[in-house]
Amino acid sequence: CKVLVSGANGYIAMWIILELLKQGYSVRATVRSVSKGKHPKKEFVKYGDKFEVVIVEDITEEGAFDEAVRDVDAIAHTASPFHFNVQRPEELIEPAVNGTVGILQSALKYGSRVKRIVITSSVAAIVHEGVVPTTFTEEDWNHQCLEIVKNLGEKAPNLMKYRASKMLAEQAAWKFVEEHKHQIRWDLAVLNPPLVFGPAIHELTNPTSLNTSAKMFYDYVADASVEAVGSNFLSQNGSCYVDVRDLAEAHRLALEKEGAGGERIIINAGVFKWQDFIDATNALSPIPRLLKPLPRGIPHSGSAHPGAVHLVSYDATKSDRILGLKYRSISNTTEGTLADYAARGW
Ligand code: NDP
């Protein structure tokens, strides 16, 4: 059984590939250039010809995935920009939407063996900000970010531009499936994770090269020189997370489980405040020694504090019901991540 994974050199994709290879699948991985394929090839060398890399230079070009989808049984589409270094909203929206529709189009035309496509969407396509604590479900859609980006254009907060890119990409995917339901021989499953933390196996040179979510974890949990643990908006309002290894397993299960077809599924381990991870770090025995001193914050002022506010949470019962997914604890994610930093000499 062969799975095509797009954006293979990314943080989440590398763990998806490892999960698939470990479970005996063959993987065809897409990256944008030969040089970006070097690290994945090295990382998965022991899997021999069960792992191959192909180049898809520009995912926004029509037919970009036409060759890549041939002879694969399933697709996991993760490639999409997740960063806030952007001016025009289209810089994020175009690759997100065109990449998604493009891979579906290629699968329709040339993916004669494809049975299931899993797209890595995000809670960005679900959440909308308010002042009342809210638990969101798969029924919710983030129309708010579209309004903000429509009204403010370049002046919209970059977070809203990113959310709009994920919202529009996911909407476009479901629309494509609806419009082509009589032609396609595969079905679609969409996963909606919140912030993804945990150790990394993609190419990294230093903490600055971490991807957006893992860099946030490093800054607030492992680097006492970043002063703002308490005042960071995620600490004030709370947020949600999932361990990258659990998210990788969720992708495999979403490819395998019959019941995942036609579903969007929230993949959420639970709420957090940065202090929860800081407390978990300081509870490790021994506490890992990193290059920089670890923050202590204000011990036990996190989620367990009686006055703790969590404006946003996500109902993850569907991930249990359909995928049977079990989530790592805050302590386990912290331990794995800090051990990774220590092994890298950070
Ligand atoms: P990374 O930045 O580590 O990986 C992103 C991947 O997408 C890379 O392979 C990157 O290729 C590729 N990519 C980005 N922009 C483009 C583009 N314009 N054209 C082609 N390829 C592109 O991010 P993550 O692993 O964190 O994210 C992977 C997916 O998961 C994304 O869809 C993201 O929206 C989603 N997600 C991530 C969350 C998180 O907290 N990390 C939370 C929820 C969803 P290259 O290296 O060449 O730029």
XYZ file of C-alpha atoms and ligand atoms in Angstrom, residues 6-14 16 30-33 36 56-60 65 77-83 91-92 94-96 99 119-124 162 165-166 191-197 202 209-214 216 242 244 247 251, ligand 1:
110
model
C 2.933 16.284 0.295
C 5.189 18.822 2.006
C 7.312 15.938 3.235
C 10.128 18.006 4.705
C 7.744 19.751 7.136
C 7.474 19.217 10.902
C 4.188 17.284 10.861
C 4.727 15.484 7.545
C 8.003 13.913 8.681
C 3.358 11.146 9.388
C 6.809 15.476 -2.339
C 9.192 18.359 -1.645
C 9.828 21.585 -3.541
C 13.468 20.972 -4.481
C 14.778 19.739 0.530
C 6.779 19.181 -7.038
C 8.283 22.607 -7.543
C 5.165 24.729 -7.465
C 2.012 23.301 -5.914
C -0.039 26.221 -7.237
C 0.635 16.638 -8.752
C -1.852 16.485 1.858
C -0.011 18.605 4.418
C 1.848 21.150 2.235
C 0.597 24.632 3.047
C 2.319 27.723 4.404
C 2.144 28.151 8.183
C 3.972 31.347 9.039
C 0.628 34.842 -0.312
C -0.875 32.298 2.101
C -3.051 30.876 -3.023
C -0.732 27.987 -2.111
C -3.216 26.730 0.500
C -2.366 23.280 -3.610
C -6.034 16.792 4.327
C -4.294 18.510 7.231
C -6.619 21.415 7.878
C -6.600 23.205 11.232
C -8.807 24.541 13.977
C -8.029 27.801 12.163
C -3.322 32.325 7.960
C -5.938 30.365 4.065
C -6.874 27.224 6.018
C -8.145 16.640 10.291
C -8.364 19.850 12.325
C -5.567 20.105 14.895
C -4.812 23.072 17.164
C -1.186 24.069 17.933
C 1.155 21.131 17.388
C 4.025 20.558 19.819
C 12.687 17.406 10.182
C 14.714 27.216 12.277
C 11.869 25.505 14.156
C 8.473 25.664 12.454
C 5.925 28.175 13.774
C 4.226 26.119 16.507
C 7.328 24.325 17.810
C 6.451 29.073 20.142
C -1.770 18.187 20.279
C 2.901 15.835 16.749
C -1.312 13.861 15.065
C -3.342 10.777 9.908
P 6.082 23.325 8.296
O 6.366 24.755 8.012
O 7.052 22.547 9.076
O 5.806 22.550 6.939
C 5.054 23.114 5.919
C 5.228 22.282 4.672
O 4.435 22.881 3.643
C 6.673 22.282 4.172
O 6.951 21.094 3.504
C 6.669 23.440 3.190
O 7.650 23.340 2.167
C 5.296 23.266 2.570
N 4.886 24.558 2.015
C 4.695 25.716 2.665
N 4.391 26.682 1.794
C 4.412 26.122 0.572
C 4.207 26.612 -0.745
N 3.900 27.891 -0.967
N 4.338 25.748 -1.773
C 4.653 24.460 -1.555
N 4.869 23.937 -0.338
C 4.743 24.769 0.708
O 4.647 23.346 8.982
P 3.825 22.238 9.775
O 4.400 20.903 9.621
O 3.595 22.788 11.126
O 2.427 22.329 8.999
C 1.992 21.323 8.103
C 0.515 21.467 7.887
O -0.171 21.383 9.127
C 0.081 22.802 7.276
O -0.970 22.536 6.382
C -0.422 23.594 8.467
O -1.361 24.568 8.094
C -1.050 22.482 9.284
N -1.212 22.774 10.703
C -0.114 23.007 11.485
C -0.266 23.260 12.835
C 0.890 23.489 13.733
O 0.677 23.899 14.895
N 2.117 23.218 13.331
C -1.608 23.323 13.438
C -2.682 23.043 12.525
C -2.480 22.765 11.208
P 8.971 24.271 2.207
O 9.807 23.764 3.326
O 9.553 24.070 0.871
O 8.478 25.678 2.445
